[in-house]
């Protein structure tokens, strides 16, 4: 069968090709550039803990060496610390390390992230990366997609599907004639990357209304390894020209304001001015062609993270493309990509757009009510660390893939459609791992809550109680699945069974082993695809190829 064509070799396109390869789907990545990354220390990205784990799972090794997880988040207004969250470096967001906040985000230069993904791609036999390949035309038929490229490698390419990951000026989107409405110049920032010593090592800072003249309304400082900091100054919407002299003045006054009036030694590494836009493509799928990342959406104001959302597109789309590639799934499965992701990004954009007038001083009387400033600080804090309407991971409660409610459903601490908790589980080989480690492999996860299993030899409990019946039910499912066992899951009773999608979202939870209802739920998750032959597999997994 033809490979999937991925247009664009930024982090989103590279991550998608790796996610497909992890599920045995070949791809061709068309890179318009020369295949190298220009080092820009001031161009960095913030990844929520779950997306950082996803990138590491894809084989990117640069996160640990060139990225930094914040130990805390600090909010300052004028001269007062108004909020400080100690972040969970255990990555689970459960406070295992004595933290009072969520799992620590990871901050990394974008060129380092892209280089790590390129290195992972170079080791993957199922991915063909073609440089200097500029897309020219797309043609679709009932069996696949044909794309023509210009340049030294100009030729015709044939694929089962094509995904446009080619950025804000997406050629794929333009060739499809998909509109891209939204707002222009929502925010402007001056940015500098510099090496210096600040009073809060390892902590990210958001300073609102700093008391010095060149501070502006808001300054953010985010740490990187080796004593490097990225500092952002919020600029007026229009009219201010940021010359090198003006930026140096901002740097010196800001550092002095944070360091008791004296500017510490610093090494300026990189500078820039960037403008944020908010846009959302009308359609994310046109037959066999789909859009992902900035080709589908632009966001980034008040702490929202554009690349993080692009990687969530990959997480959502890759397993659906893989299932379609292997089994010929129904249209409902690929349609669900737009049905789930577009409303989730739209909700994030609405939350940012509704917050901007209040946070930026245009909220009228409400801005001056008692407690309003504290509420604004909390909203911005949540956006920065991945909570609330501006930062929390998306949920898909109204997904077309959601199973119908049945009598055997039982509530757990995670609502249906939301990301599951990263609990410790026993894997099929008997090892104890995090649940997150089992995601991204194109199979459903069936999680049994079995208190006490941790203190018993697996040889004994695997053949006792409900396990034999559960494994038999999983072998009969209409999609590849894997049984995992955990001692406990938040809000779940003993012997509860959770059906989890390949991207880590909860599909359904049942009170005990209910084979017929589990089958119906698994069938709904795959979009009611035509039956495929079930290969003989182990007693814990079922393979449908």
PDB file of N, CA and C in Angstrom, residues 116 120 128 134 136 335 456 464 496 518 522:
ATOM      1  N   UNK A 116      16.360  16.992  17.135  1.00  0.00           N
ATOM      2  CA  UNK A 116      16.160  15.696  17.759  1.00  0.00           C
ATOM      3  C   UNK A 116      15.167  14.834  17.007  1.00  0.00           C
ATOM      4  N   UNK A 120      15.814  11.249  14.960  1.00  0.00           N
ATOM      5  CA  UNK A 120      14.964  10.061  15.120  1.00  0.00           C
ATOM      6  C   UNK A 120      14.441   9.585  13.770  1.00  0.00           C
ATOM      7  N   UNK A 128      10.804   8.231   4.613  1.00  0.00           N
ATOM      8  CA  UNK A 128      11.668   8.806   3.578  1.00  0.00           C
ATOM      9  C   UNK A 128      11.555  10.319   3.654  1.00  0.00           C
ATOM     10  N   UNK A 134       9.384  21.281  -2.973  1.00  0.00           N
ATOM     11  CA  UNK A 134       8.313  22.255  -2.804  1.00  0.00           C
ATOM     12  C   UNK A 134       7.039  21.750  -3.489  1.00  0.00           C
ATOM     13  N   UNK A 136       3.640  21.470  -5.387  1.00  0.00           N
ATOM     14  CA  UNK A 136       3.098  22.262  -6.492  1.00  0.00           C
ATOM     15  C   UNK A 136       1.615  21.968  -6.724  1.00  0.00           C
ATOM     16  N   UNK A 335     -13.131  11.387  10.005  1.00  0.00           N
ATOM     17  CA  UNK A 335     -13.954  12.573  10.261  1.00  0.00           C
ATOM     18  C   UNK A 335     -13.847  13.014  11.708  1.00  0.00           C
ATOM     19  N   UNK A 456       1.549  -9.669  44.929  1.00  0.00           N
ATOM     20  CA  UNK A 456       1.471 -11.079  44.561  1.00  0.00           C
ATOM     21  C   UNK A 456       2.307 -11.336  43.315  1.00  0.00           C
ATOM     22  N   UNK A 464      -6.095 -15.958  37.979  1.00  0.00           N
ATOM     23  CA  UNK A 464      -7.121 -16.011  39.019  1.00  0.00           C
ATOM     24  C   UNK A 464      -8.139 -14.895  38.815  1.00  0.00           C
ATOM     25  N   UNK A 496     -12.954  -2.481  38.394  1.00  0.00           N
ATOM     26  CA  UNK A 496     -13.398  -1.626  37.290  1.00  0.00           C
ATOM     27  C   UNK A 496     -12.499  -1.873  36.074  1.00  0.00           C
ATOM     28  N   UNK A 518     -17.959  -4.228  26.324  1.00  0.00           N
ATOM     29  CA  UNK A 518     -16.588  -3.855  25.989  1.00  0.00           C
ATOM     30  C   UNK A 518     -16.382  -3.925  24.478  1.00  0.00           C
ATOM     31  N   UNK A 522     -15.392  -0.792  22.016  1.00  0.00           N
ATOM     32  CA  UNK A 522     -14.219  -0.833  21.139  1.00  0.00           C
ATOM     33  C   UNK A 522     -14.611  -0.610  19.690  1.00  0.00           C
TER      34      UNK A 522
END
